[in-house]
Amino acid sequence: MTTFYQLLFSGFALGCVYALVALGFTVIYRSSQVINFAQGSLLALGAYMVSWFAIDKSLPFGLAVLAAIGVCVLVGVVFQRLVLRWVAGQPVFVIVMITIGLSIVIDASVSAKFGANPRLLGDPWSSSAVHPGGVTLIWAKIWTIVTVFGVLLGFFLFDRYSRYGLAMRATAADEEAAMAVGVPTRRVFALAWGVAGAVATVGGFFLATFPNQLDPSISAVALLAFPAIILGGLDSPAGAVVGGVTIGLVEELTKGYQPAHASWLGTNFYVIAPYVVMILVLMVKPYGLFGRAPVERI
Amino acid sequence: MSATPVLETDGLTLFFNSVAAFSDVSLSVDEGEIFAVIGPNGAGKTSLFNVISRVYRPARGTIRYLGADLLRLRRAQIAGAGIARTFQNLGLFGNLSVLENVLIGRHHLMRSGTLRGGLYLGFAQLEERSHRAAAMEALEFVGIAGVAHRPVHILPYGIQKRVELARALAMQPRLLLLDEPVAGMSTAERGEITTLIRRMHERGYSIVLVEHDMGMVMQVAQRVLVLDFGRVIALGTPGEVQRDPRVIKAYLGAQLEEEAAV
Ligand SMILES: Nc1ncnc2c1ncn2[C@@H]1O[C@H](COP(=O)(O)OP(=O)(O)OP(=O)(O)O)[C@@H](O)[C@H]1O
Ligand SMILES: [Mg+2]
């Protein structure tokens, strides 16, 4: 039973990170029907910025995180205002290619500055842990869960009750009508990119905490969050969270139990398991658990 | 009348790929007037609204709003300037509630910035309350306050049309552009909307009304402009326009074509 709780804990913590990454995708997709292929790179940039501010600039860790969030929000907003703004109305394919371009630029800049070797994150937790009832709870993961909950709560309150949250949801539903009723849609799109940058940073540095490390491969986590967003439904922030947590749990539980109980599935099956779950869900609900089928207008 | 017209266009012309949607449209809407624009399908009525809301750029001509050049404004500034519109095919936010749909029309009136509005504290909260009250009042005016918290996409078409009217009113406009507000409605509903538009007139709004329901137009409008294939063929009081041989011919022509098509 201890093993089960252990796996539940680590799976939940991992799922929280996936939820944030998935939320980043969802916010952009909802506003412009574009899958942002730069989300993983933004996340890597965020994590490296935390490390840079905390270690090279010796800022206290909390401040380093805030400064890194600032950098990523800025990158997102500037990219939207300087680049995407001019291709508004182009086919989605074009915009997707441009996000791939951004991803290449960020990845190249990060490697040029920090190299390919693992780097210290500069977090205050390293491998410290508490052990209630024989279960090892790593502090970094406890903080992951607590912080991600805080961020998600903040996002949902903003989305649901604030003036700009309402403007974001309206713009997502019908951009033309939103403009006609006076919503500054350009600002709304910039805001979506800002939110994507902020959640990417928080997800990124938690992903680089013990037992993981910070190296350029961290940007690949975006691919792991993919089953989460498909599972939840591309345009649903709530779905992103449920999808993310589910995928995290599936991955850790498979990693823990499958080698002993279903070894015939081969080694590293936990890498594939999330995709298996994704395909099974899509067979039953093609638009994801929370996604809405497109409404045809007559 | 010597007062500045609310809306004035002169020689307004719009092309879609070298085909004119309308040409040389000159009109002037007085303060507090209900000004109807009628004409057969494809005459260019909705396109005219789209030019006034800055969705399309006219090839020629001028638009003055309260005496100032409207073409200097961007599309997102039109609402703030005091022009609200409703859409022929509905422009609602389907998964938002009725109240939210109306509240969003007040975005341009809200003061607290992204951050304060985002944090939803103190001042922002007070402000929020007054905007909610105004949105509810608009819903009451159009008679659907009871469904304020329902998602808009589950409601019947006639109710959705009213949500659009409420949203336009909540925007605190001076000029309303209504594109076929009774299209697809039952006779009883038409009567109710006609009454509503009369009450809006009493409240002093200036209204440009596009409508195919002649009975309604003749009841509420002070003046009527008739478009046919993008050209103005008549302008006058409802009585004058009804007797105009060119108008009769345009409508009869459209009717004959329809019969031939059957
Ligand atoms: N975006 C567009 N691109 C090309 N042509 C257009 C566009 N919008 C409208 N048109 C054309 O312009 C003409 C006028 O259309 P418009 O929608 O303004 O007519 P309308 O008077 O509103 O008709 P209805 O009574 O059917 O609503 C039509 O021939 C239409 O096909
Ligand atoms: Mg029309």
Coordinates of C-alpha atoms and ligand atoms in Angstrom, one line a residue:
Chain A
M1 CA 0.0 0.0 0.0
T2 CA 2.9 2.3 0.7
T3 CA 4.0 1.9 -2.9
F4 CA 0.6 2.9 -4.1
Y5 CA 0.5 6.1 -2.0
Q6 CA 4.0 6.8 -3.2
L7 CA 3.0 6.5 -6.8
L8 CA -0.2 8.4 -6.3
F9 CA 1.8 11.3 -4.8
S10 CA 4.5 11.4 -7.5
G11 CA 1.9 10.9 -10.2
F12 CA -0.3 13.7 -8.9
A13 CA 2.7 16.1 -8.7
L14 CA 3.7 15.2 -12.3
G15 CA 0.1 15.6 -13.3
C16 CA 0.0 19.1 -11.9
V17 CA 2.9 20.1 -14.1
Y18 CA 1.3 18.5 -17.1
A19 CA -1.9 20.5 -16.2
L20 CA 0.0 23.7 -16.3
V21 CA 1.7 22.9 -19.6
A22 CA -1.7 21.8 -21.0
L23 CA -3.3 25.0 -19.8
G24 CA -0.7 27.0 -21.7
F25 CA -1.7 25.2 -24.9
T26 CA -5.4 25.6 -24.2
V27 CA -5.3 29.3 -23.6
I28 CA -3.7 29.9 -27.0
Y29 CA -5.8 27.4 -28.8
R30 CA -9.0 28.8 -27.3
S31 CA -8.1 32.4 -28.4
S32 CA -6.8 31.6 -31.9
Q33 CA -7.4 27.9 -32.8
V34 CA -3.6 27.5 -33.1
I35 CA -1.6 24.8 -31.4
N36 CA 1.4 26.7 -30.1
F37 CA 4.4 24.6 -30.9
A38 CA 6.6 27.0 -28.9
Q39 CA 5.0 26.1 -25.6
G40 CA 7.7 23.6 -24.7
S41 CA 10.5 26.1 -25.6
L42 CA 8.8 28.8 -23.5
L43 CA 8.8 26.3 -20.7
A44 CA 12.5 25.6 -21.1
L45 CA 13.3 29.3 -21.3
G46 CA 11.3 29.9 -18.1
A47 CA 13.2 27.1 -16.2
Y48 CA 16.6 28.4 -17.5
M49 CA 15.7 31.9 -16.5
V50 CA 14.8 30.8 -13.0
S51 CA 18.2 29.1 -12.8
W52 CA 20.0 32.1 -14.2
F53 CA 18.4 34.6 -11.9
A54 CA 18.8 32.4 -8.9
I55 CA 22.4 31.3 -9.4
D56 CA 24.1 33.7 -11.8
K57 CA 22.3 36.8 -10.4
S58 CA 22.0 35.4 -6.8
L59 CA 18.4 36.5 -6.4
P60 CA 16.4 34.8 -3.7
F61 CA 14.6 31.9 -5.2
G62 CA 11.1 33.4 -5.0
L63 CA 12.3 36.6 -6.7
A64 CA 14.1 34.6 -9.4
V65 CA 10.9 32.8 -10.2
L66 CA 9.0 36.1 -10.5
A67 CA 11.7 37.6 -12.6
A68 CA 11.7 34.5 -14.9
I69 CA 7.9 34.8 -15.2
G70 CA 8.4 38.4 -16.2
V71 CA 10.8 37.4 -19.0
C72 CA 8.5 34.7 -20.4
V73 CA 5.4 36.9 -20.3
L74 CA 7.4 39.6 -22.1
V75 CA 8.6 37.1 -24.8
G76 CA 5.0 35.9 -25.3
V77 CA 3.5 39.3 -25.5
V78 CA 6.2 40.8 -27.7
F79 CA 6.0 37.8 -30.0
Q80 CA 2.2 38.2 -30.3
R81 CA 2.3 42.0 -30.9
L82 CA 5.4 42.1 -33.2
V83 CA 4.9 38.9 -35.2
L84 CA 1.5 37.2 -34.9
R85 CA -0.4 40.5 -35.2
W86 CA 0.7 40.8 -38.8
V87 CA -0.4 37.4 -39.8
A88 CA -3.8 37.6 -38.3
G89 CA -6.3 36.1 -40.8
Q90 CA -3.7 33.9 -42.4
P91 CA -4.5 30.2 -42.5
V92 CA -3.9 28.4 -39.2
F93 CA -1.1 26.4 -40.9
V94 CA 0.9 29.5 -41.5
I95 CA 0.6 30.6 -37.8
V96 CA 1.5 27.1 -36.6
M97 CA 4.7 27.3 -38.7
I98 CA 5.5 30.6 -37.2
T99 CA 5.2 29.2 -33.7
I100 CA 7.6 26.4 -34.7
G101 CA 9.9 29.2 -35.8
L102 CA 9.7 30.8 -32.4
S103 CA 10.4 27.5 -30.8
I104 CA 13.6 27.1 -32.9
V105 CA 14.7 30.6 -32.0
I106 CA 14.2 30.1 -28.3
D107 CA 15.8 26.6 -28.2
A108 CA 18.9 27.9 -30.2
S109 CA 19.3 31.0 -27.9
V110 CA 19.0 28.8 -24.8
S111 CA 21.6 26.3 -26.0
A112 CA 23.9 29.1 -27.1
K113 CA 23.8 30.8 -23.7
F114 CA 23.7 27.8 -21.4
G115 CA 25.1 24.9 -23.4
A116 CA 23.9 21.3 -23.4
N117 CA 25.1 20.2 -20.0
P118 CA 22.8 19.8 -17.0
R119 CA 22.6 22.9 -14.8
L120 CA 21.6 23.5 -11.2
L121 CA 18.2 25.1 -10.8
G122 CA 19.0 26.9 -7.6
D123 CA 15.9 25.8 -5.8
P124 CA 16.0 25.6 -1.9
W125 CA 14.5 22.1 -1.7
S126 CA 17.0 19.8 -3.5
S127 CA 16.2 16.3 -2.3
S128 CA 14.8 17.1 1.1
A129 CA 11.6 15.2 2.1
V130 CA 9.2 14.3 4.9
H131 CA 8.2 10.7 5.6
P132 CA 4.6 10.4 7.0
G133 CA 3.7 6.7 7.4
G134 CA 6.7 5.5 5.4
V135 CA 5.7 7.4 2.3
T136 CA 8.5 9.7 1.0
L137 CA 7.1 13.2 0.2
I138 CA 9.7 15.2 -1.6
W139 CA 9.4 18.9 -0.7
A140 CA 9.9 20.0 -4.2
K141 CA 6.8 17.9 -5.2
I142 CA 4.8 19.2 -2.3
W143 CA 5.5 22.7 -3.4
T144 CA 4.7 21.7 -7.0
I145 CA 1.2 20.7 -5.9
V146 CA 0.6 23.7 -3.7
T147 CA 1.9 26.2 -6.2
V148 CA 0.1 24.7 -9.2
F149 CA -3.2 24.7 -7.2
G150 CA -2.6 28.4 -6.4
V151 CA -1.9 29.3 -10.0
L152 CA -4.9 27.3 -11.3
L153 CA -7.2 28.9 -8.8
G154 CA -5.9 32.3 -9.8
F155 CA -6.4 31.5 -13.4
F156 CA -10.0 30.3 -13.0
L157 CA -11.0 33.2 -10.9
F158 CA -9.5 35.5 -13.5
D159 CA -11.1 33.7 -16.4
R160 CA -14.5 33.5 -14.7
Y161 CA -14.9 36.8 -12.9
S162 CA -12.6 39.4 -14.3
R163 CA -13.3 41.9 -17.1
Y164 CA -10.5 40.5 -19.2
G165 CA -11.3 36.9 -18.5
L166 CA -14.8 37.6 -19.8
A167 CA -13.2 39.4 -22.8
M168 CA -11.0 36.3 -23.5
R169 CA -13.9 33.9 -23.4
A170 CA -16.0 36.1 -25.6
T171 CA -13.2 36.6 -28.2
A172 CA -12.7 32.8 -28.2
A173 CA -16.4 32.3 -28.9
D174 CA -16.7 34.9 -31.7
E175 CA -13.9 37.3 -32.5
E176 CA -16.0 39.3 -35.0
A177 CA -18.8 39.9 -32.6
A178 CA -16.3 40.7 -29.8
M179 CA -14.8 43.4 -31.9
A180 CA -18.2 44.8 -32.7
V181 CA -19.1 45.2 -29.0
G182 CA -15.9 47.0 -28.2
V183 CA -13.6 44.2 -26.9
P184 CA -10.0 45.2 -27.7
T185 CA -9.2 41.8 -29.2
R186 CA -5.6 42.6 -29.9
R187 CA -5.0 43.2 -26.3
V188 CA -6.9 40.0 -25.5
F189 CA -4.6 37.9 -27.8
A190 CA -1.5 39.5 -26.2
L191 CA -2.9 38.6 -22.8
A192 CA -3.4 35.0 -23.8
W193 CA 0.3 34.8 -24.8
G194 CA 1.3 36.4 -21.6
V195 CA -0.7 33.8 -19.6
A196 CA 0.9 31.1 -21.7
G197 CA 4.4 32.4 -20.9
A198 CA 3.6 32.6 -17.2
V199 CA 2.2 29.1 -16.8
A200 CA 5.1 27.8 -18.9
T201 CA 7.7 29.2 -16.5
V202 CA 6.0 27.7 -13.4
G203 CA 5.6 24.3 -15.1
G204 CA 9.1 24.5 -16.4
F205 CA 11.1 25.0 -13.2
F206 CA 9.0 22.5 -11.2
L207 CA 9.8 20.0 -13.9
A208 CA 13.5 20.6 -13.3
T209 CA 13.4 19.9 -9.6
F210 CA 14.7 16.7 -7.9
P211 CA 15.0 14.0 -9.0
N212 CA 15.1 15.6 -12.5
Q213 CA 17.6 18.1 -13.7
L214 CA 17.7 21.1 -15.9
D215 CA 18.9 20.4 -19.4
P216 CA 17.7 21.3 -22.9
S217 CA 15.6 18.1 -23.3
I218 CA 13.1 19.7 -20.8
S219 CA 11.3 21.3 -23.8
A220 CA 10.2 17.8 -25.0
V221 CA 7.7 17.7 -22.1
A222 CA 5.4 19.6 -24.3
L223 CA 4.9 16.4 -26.3
L224 CA 4.0 14.5 -23.1
A225 CA 1.4 17.1 -22.3
F226 CA -0.1 16.5 -25.7
P227 CA -2.2 13.5 -24.6
A228 CA -3.4 15.7 -21.7
I229 CA -4.8 18.4 -23.9
I230 CA -6.4 15.9 -26.4
L231 CA -7.8 14.1 -23.4
G232 CA -9.3 17.2 -21.9
G233 CA -10.4 18.9 -25.0
L234 CA -8.3 21.5 -26.8
D235 CA -10.3 24.5 -25.9
S236 CA -11.2 23.7 -22.3
P237 CA -9.0 25.0 -19.4
A238 CA -10.8 22.7 -16.9
G239 CA -10.2 19.8 -19.3
A240 CA -6.5 20.7 -19.5
V241 CA -6.3 20.3 -15.7
V242 CA -8.2 17.0 -15.5
G243 CA -6.3 15.7 -18.6
G244 CA -3.0 16.7 -17.1
V245 CA -3.5 15.1 -13.7
T246 CA -4.9 11.9 -15.3
I247 CA -1.9 11.6 -17.6
G248 CA 0.5 12.2 -14.7
L249 CA -1.2 9.5 -12.7
V250 CA -1.3 7.0 -15.6
E251 CA 2.3 7.5 -16.3
E252 CA 3.6 7.1 -12.7
L253 CA 1.3 4.1 -11.9
T254 CA 2.3 2.4 -15.1
K255 CA 5.9 3.0 -14.3
G256 CA 5.4 1.6 -10.8
Y257 CA 3.3 -1.5 -11.5
Q258 CA 3.6 -2.6 -15.1
P259 CA 7.2 -4.0 -15.0
A260 CA 6.2 -6.5 -12.3
H261 CA 2.6 -7.2 -13.3
A262 CA 2.6 -6.9 -17.0
S263 CA 6.2 -7.3 -18.1
W264 CA 5.1 -8.7 -21.4
L265 CA 4.3 -5.1 -22.4
G266 CA 8.0 -4.5 -22.6
T267 CA 10.2 -2.0 -20.9
N268 CA 9.4 1.7 -20.7
F269 CA 5.7 1.1 -21.5
Y270 CA 4.9 4.0 -19.2
V271 CA 6.0 6.3 -22.0
I272 CA 3.3 4.9 -24.3
A273 CA 0.6 4.4 -21.7
P274 CA -0.7 8.1 -21.8
Y275 CA -1.1 7.8 -25.6
V276 CA -3.0 4.5 -25.2
V277 CA -5.4 6.3 -22.7
M278 CA -5.7 9.2 -25.1
I279 CA -6.7 7.0 -28.0
L280 CA -9.2 5.1 -25.9
V281 CA -10.9 8.3 -24.8
L282 CA -11.0 9.7 -28.3
M283 CA -12.8 6.6 -29.5
V284 CA -15.6 7.3 -27.1
K285 CA -15.5 11.2 -27.0
P286 CA -13.9 12.5 -30.2
Y287 CA -13.7 16.1 -28.8
G288 CA -12.1 15.1 -25.5
L289 CA -13.7 14.9 -22.1
F290 CA -14.6 18.6 -21.9
G291 CA -14.3 19.7 -25.5
R292 CA -17.4 20.9 -27.4
A293 CA -18.2 19.7 -30.9
P294 CA -18.1 22.7 -33.3
V295 CA -21.5 24.2 -33.7
E296 CA -22.5 24.7 -37.3
R297 CA -24.2 28.0 -38.0
I298 CA -27.0 28.1 -40.5
Chain B
M1 CA -33.4 71.0 -39.0
S2 CA -30.2 72.7 -38.3
A3 CA -28.8 70.3 -35.7
T4 CA -25.8 68.1 -36.7
P5 CA -27.1 64.7 -38.0
V6 CA -26.0 61.7 -35.9
L7 CA -24.9 59.8 -39.0
E8 CA -24.3 61.2 -42.4
T9 CA -22.8 59.4 -45.5
D10 CA -21.9 61.0 -48.8
G11 CA -21.3 59.1 -52.0
L12 CA -20.4 55.9 -50.1
T13 CA -19.3 53.1 -52.3
L14 CA -18.1 49.6 -51.5
F15 CA -16.6 47.0 -53.9
F16 CA -16.1 43.3 -53.4
N17 CA -13.5 42.3 -55.9
S18 CA -14.6 45.0 -58.5
V19 CA -18.3 44.1 -58.0
A20 CA -20.1 47.0 -56.3
A21 CA -22.0 45.9 -53.1
F22 CA -23.5 49.4 -53.1
S23 CA -22.6 52.7 -54.7
D24 CA -23.1 56.4 -54.1
V25 CA -25.2 56.0 -50.9
S26 CA -25.8 59.4 -49.3
L27 CA -28.0 59.5 -46.3
S28 CA -28.4 61.4 -43.1
V29 CA -29.9 60.2 -39.8
D30 CA -31.2 62.8 -37.4
E31 CA -31.0 62.7 -33.7
G32 CA -33.7 60.5 -32.2
E33 CA -34.9 59.3 -35.6
I34 CA -35.8 55.8 -36.7
F35 CA -34.3 55.6 -40.2
A36 CA -35.2 52.4 -42.1
V37 CA -33.1 50.9 -44.9
I38 CA -35.0 48.4 -47.0
G39 CA -34.5 46.6 -50.2
P40 CA -34.6 43.1 -51.8
N41 CA -32.1 40.4 -50.8
G42 CA -28.5 41.2 -51.7
A43 CA -29.3 44.9 -52.1
G44 CA -26.3 45.8 -49.9
K45 CA -28.0 46.6 -46.5
T46 CA -25.8 44.5 -44.3
S47 CA -22.8 45.6 -46.2
L48 CA -23.7 49.2 -45.4
F49 CA -23.8 48.3 -41.7
N50 CA -20.4 46.6 -42.1
V51 CA -18.9 49.7 -43.6
I52 CA -20.3 51.9 -40.8
S53 CA -18.9 49.5 -38.2
R54 CA -15.5 49.7 -40.0
V55 CA -15.5 46.0 -40.9
Y56 CA -15.0 46.9 -44.6
R57 CA -13.3 49.9 -46.0
P58 CA -15.3 51.9 -48.6
A59 CA -13.8 52.6 -52.0
R60 CA -15.2 56.1 -52.0
G61 CA -17.3 58.4 -50.0
T62 CA -17.4 59.8 -46.4
I63 CA -19.1 58.9 -43.2
R64 CA -19.6 61.5 -40.5
Y65 CA -20.8 60.6 -37.0
L66 CA -21.9 63.5 -34.8
G67 CA -20.0 65.7 -37.3
A68 CA -16.7 63.9 -37.0
D69 CA -15.0 61.7 -39.6
L70 CA -15.9 58.1 -38.7
L71 CA -13.4 56.5 -41.0
R72 CA -10.6 57.7 -38.7
L73 CA -11.8 55.2 -36.1
R74 CA -10.7 51.6 -35.9
R75 CA -13.2 48.8 -35.7
A76 CA -12.7 48.2 -32.0
Q77 CA -13.3 51.9 -31.3
I78 CA -16.7 52.1 -32.8
A79 CA -18.5 50.8 -29.7
G80 CA -16.7 53.3 -27.5
A81 CA -17.8 56.1 -29.9
G82 CA -21.4 55.1 -29.1
I83 CA -22.4 53.0 -32.0
A84 CA -23.9 49.6 -31.2
R85 CA -25.2 47.0 -33.7
T86 CA -27.1 43.7 -33.8
F87 CA -26.4 41.0 -36.4
Q88 CA -28.7 39.5 -39.0
N89 CA -27.3 36.0 -38.2
L90 CA -26.7 36.6 -34.4
G91 CA -23.3 37.5 -33.0
L92 CA -23.6 36.0 -29.6
F93 CA -21.1 34.1 -27.5
G94 CA -22.8 30.7 -27.4
N95 CA -21.3 29.1 -24.3
L96 CA -21.4 32.3 -22.1
S97 CA -24.5 33.1 -20.0
V98 CA -27.0 35.6 -21.1
L99 CA -25.9 38.1 -18.5
E100 CA -22.2 37.7 -19.5
N101 CA -23.2 38.2 -23.1
V102 CA -24.7 41.5 -22.1
L103 CA -22.0 42.4 -19.7
I104 CA -19.3 42.1 -22.3
G105 CA -21.0 45.0 -24.2
R106 CA -19.9 47.2 -21.3
H107 CA -16.2 46.3 -21.6
H108 CA -15.4 49.7 -23.1
L109 CA -17.2 51.5 -20.2
M110 CA -15.2 49.7 -17.5
R111 CA -12.3 51.6 -16.0
S112 CA -10.2 49.2 -13.9
G113 CA -7.3 48.0 -15.9
T114 CA -6.2 44.4 -16.7
L115 CA -4.6 43.9 -13.4
R116 CA -7.1 45.5 -11.1
G117 CA -10.0 44.1 -13.1
G118 CA -8.1 40.8 -13.0
L119 CA -7.7 40.8 -9.2
Y120 CA -11.3 41.7 -8.8
L121 CA -10.8 43.8 -5.6
G122 CA -12.1 46.9 -4.0
F123 CA -12.8 49.5 -6.7
A124 CA -13.1 46.9 -9.4
Q125 CA -15.7 45.0 -7.4
L126 CA -17.8 48.1 -6.8
E127 CA -17.6 48.9 -10.5
E128 CA -18.4 45.4 -11.4
R129 CA -21.6 45.6 -9.4
S130 CA -22.8 48.7 -11.1
H131 CA -22.2 47.2 -14.5
R132 CA -24.1 44.0 -13.6
A133 CA -27.0 46.2 -12.5
A134 CA -26.9 48.0 -15.8
A135 CA -26.8 44.7 -17.7
M136 CA -29.7 43.4 -15.7
E137 CA -31.7 46.5 -16.4
A138 CA -31.1 46.0 -20.2
L139 CA -32.4 42.4 -19.9
E140 CA -35.4 43.6 -18.0
F141 CA -36.1 46.2 -20.7
V142 CA -36.2 43.5 -23.4
G143 CA -38.2 41.2 -21.1
I144 CA -35.8 38.3 -20.5
A145 CA -34.2 39.0 -17.1
G146 CA -35.6 35.5 -16.0
V147 CA -33.0 33.7 -18.2
A148 CA -30.0 35.8 -17.2
H149 CA -28.0 32.9 -15.9
R150 CA -28.7 30.4 -18.7
P151 CA -26.1 29.7 -21.3
V152 CA -27.2 31.5 -24.4
H153 CA -26.9 28.7 -26.9
I154 CA -29.7 26.6 -25.3
L155 CA -32.3 29.4 -25.7
P156 CA -34.8 29.7 -28.6
Y157 CA -33.9 32.0 -31.5
G158 CA -36.4 34.7 -30.6
I159 CA -34.9 35.0 -27.1
Q160 CA -31.4 35.1 -28.6
K161 CA -32.5 38.0 -30.8
R162 CA -33.5 39.8 -27.6
V163 CA -30.2 39.1 -25.9
E164 CA -28.6 40.9 -28.8
L165 CA -30.9 43.9 -28.4
A166 CA -30.1 44.0 -24.6
R167 CA -26.4 43.8 -25.3
A168 CA -26.6 46.7 -27.8
L169 CA -28.6 48.8 -25.2
A170 CA -26.2 47.9 -22.4
M171 CA -23.4 49.5 -24.5
Q172 CA -25.0 52.9 -23.8
P173 CA -25.0 53.8 -27.5
R174 CA -26.3 57.0 -29.2
L175 CA -26.8 55.2 -32.5
L176 CA -28.2 51.7 -32.9
L177 CA -27.8 49.7 -36.1
L178 CA -30.4 46.9 -36.1
D179 CA -30.1 44.3 -38.8
E180 CA -33.4 42.5 -39.3
P181 CA -34.4 42.3 -35.6
V182 CA -37.7 40.4 -36.3
A183 CA -36.4 38.0 -39.0
G184 CA -37.5 34.4 -38.3
M185 CA -40.0 35.4 -35.5
S186 CA -43.6 34.6 -35.0
T187 CA -46.3 37.3 -35.5
A188 CA -46.7 37.7 -31.8
E189 CA -43.0 38.1 -31.2
R190 CA -42.8 40.6 -34.1
G191 CA -45.4 42.7 -32.3
E192 CA -43.5 42.6 -29.1
I193 CA -40.2 43.7 -30.7
T194 CA -42.0 46.4 -32.6
T195 CA -43.2 47.8 -29.3
L196 CA -39.7 47.5 -27.9
I197 CA -38.3 49.5 -30.8
R198 CA -40.9 52.2 -30.2
R199 CA -39.9 52.4 -26.6
M200 CA -36.3 52.7 -27.6
H201 CA -37.4 55.6 -29.8
E202 CA -39.1 57.2 -26.9
R203 CA -35.9 56.9 -24.9
G204 CA -34.2 59.0 -27.6
Y205 CA -31.9 56.6 -29.3
S206 CA -31.1 57.2 -33.0
I207 CA -31.8 54.0 -34.9
V208 CA -31.0 52.7 -38.3
L209 CA -33.3 49.7 -39.0
V210 CA -32.8 47.2 -41.7
E211 CA -35.9 45.0 -42.1
H212 CA -37.8 43.0 -44.6
D213 CA -41.1 43.2 -42.6
M214 CA -42.7 46.1 -44.4
G215 CA -45.6 46.3 -42.0
M216 CA -43.2 46.9 -39.1
V217 CA -41.0 49.4 -41.1
M218 CA -44.1 51.4 -42.0
Q219 CA -45.3 51.5 -38.4
V220 CA -42.1 52.7 -36.7
A221 CA -39.8 54.5 -39.2
Q222 CA -39.9 58.2 -39.8
R223 CA -38.0 57.9 -43.0
V224 CA -37.2 55.0 -45.3
L225 CA -34.3 54.6 -47.8
V226 CA -34.7 51.9 -50.5
L227 CA -31.7 50.1 -51.9
D228 CA -31.9 48.0 -55.0
F229 CA -28.8 46.3 -56.4
G230 CA -26.7 48.7 -54.3
R231 CA -28.3 51.9 -55.6
V232 CA -30.5 54.2 -53.7
I233 CA -33.8 54.2 -55.6
A234 CA -36.0 56.1 -53.1
L235 CA -35.8 58.1 -49.9
G236 CA -38.8 59.6 -48.1
T237 CA -41.5 59.0 -45.5
P238 CA -43.0 55.5 -45.4
G239 CA -46.1 56.8 -47.3
E240 CA -44.0 58.4 -50.1
V241 CA -41.8 55.4 -50.5
Q242 CA -44.7 53.0 -50.7
R243 CA -46.2 54.9 -53.6
D244 CA -43.0 55.3 -55.5
P245 CA -43.2 53.4 -58.8
R246 CA -39.5 52.5 -58.8
V247 CA -39.9 50.9 -55.4
I248 CA -43.0 49.0 -56.5
K249 CA -41.1 47.8 -59.6
A250 CA -38.1 46.7 -57.6
Y251 CA -40.1 44.7 -55.2
L252 CA -42.4 43.3 -57.9
G253 CA -39.3 42.4 -59.9
A254 CA -37.9 40.5 -57.0
Q255 CA -41.2 38.7 -56.5
L256 CA -41.5 37.7 -60.1
E257 CA -38.0 36.4 -60.1
E258 CA -38.8 34.3 -57.1
E259 CA -41.9 32.9 -58.8
A260 CA -39.9 32.1 -61.9
A261 CA -37.4 30.2 -59.8
V262 CA -40.1 28.0 -58.3
Ligands
LIG1 N1 -17.7 39.4 -47.7 C1 -18.3 39.5 -48.9 N2 -17.5 39.1 -50.0 C2 -18.0 39.2 -51.3 N3 -19.3 39.6 -51.5 C3 -20.1 39.9 -50.5 C4 -19.6 39.9 -49.1 N4 -20.7 40.2 -48.3 C5 -21.7 40.5 -49.1 N5 -21.4 40.3 -50.4 C6 -22.3 40.5 -51.6 O1 -22.7 41.9 -51.5 C7 -24.0 42.0 -51.9 C8 -24.8 42.7 -50.8 O2 -24.9 41.8 -49.7 P1 -25.6 42.2 -48.3 O3 -25.4 41.1 -47.4 O4 -25.2 43.5 -48.0 O5 -27.1 42.2 -48.8 P2 -28.4 42.5 -47.9 O6 -29.1 43.7 -48.5 O7 -28.1 42.6 -46.5 O8 -29.3 41.2 -48.2 P3 -30.2 40.3 -47.2 O9 -31.5 41.0 -47.2 O10 -30.3 39.0 -47.9 O11 -29.6 40.3 -45.9 C9 -24.5 40.6 -52.2 O12 -24.4 40.4 -53.6 C10 -23.5 39.7 -51.5 O13 -23.4 38.5 -52.2
MG2 MG -28.5 41.5 -44.8

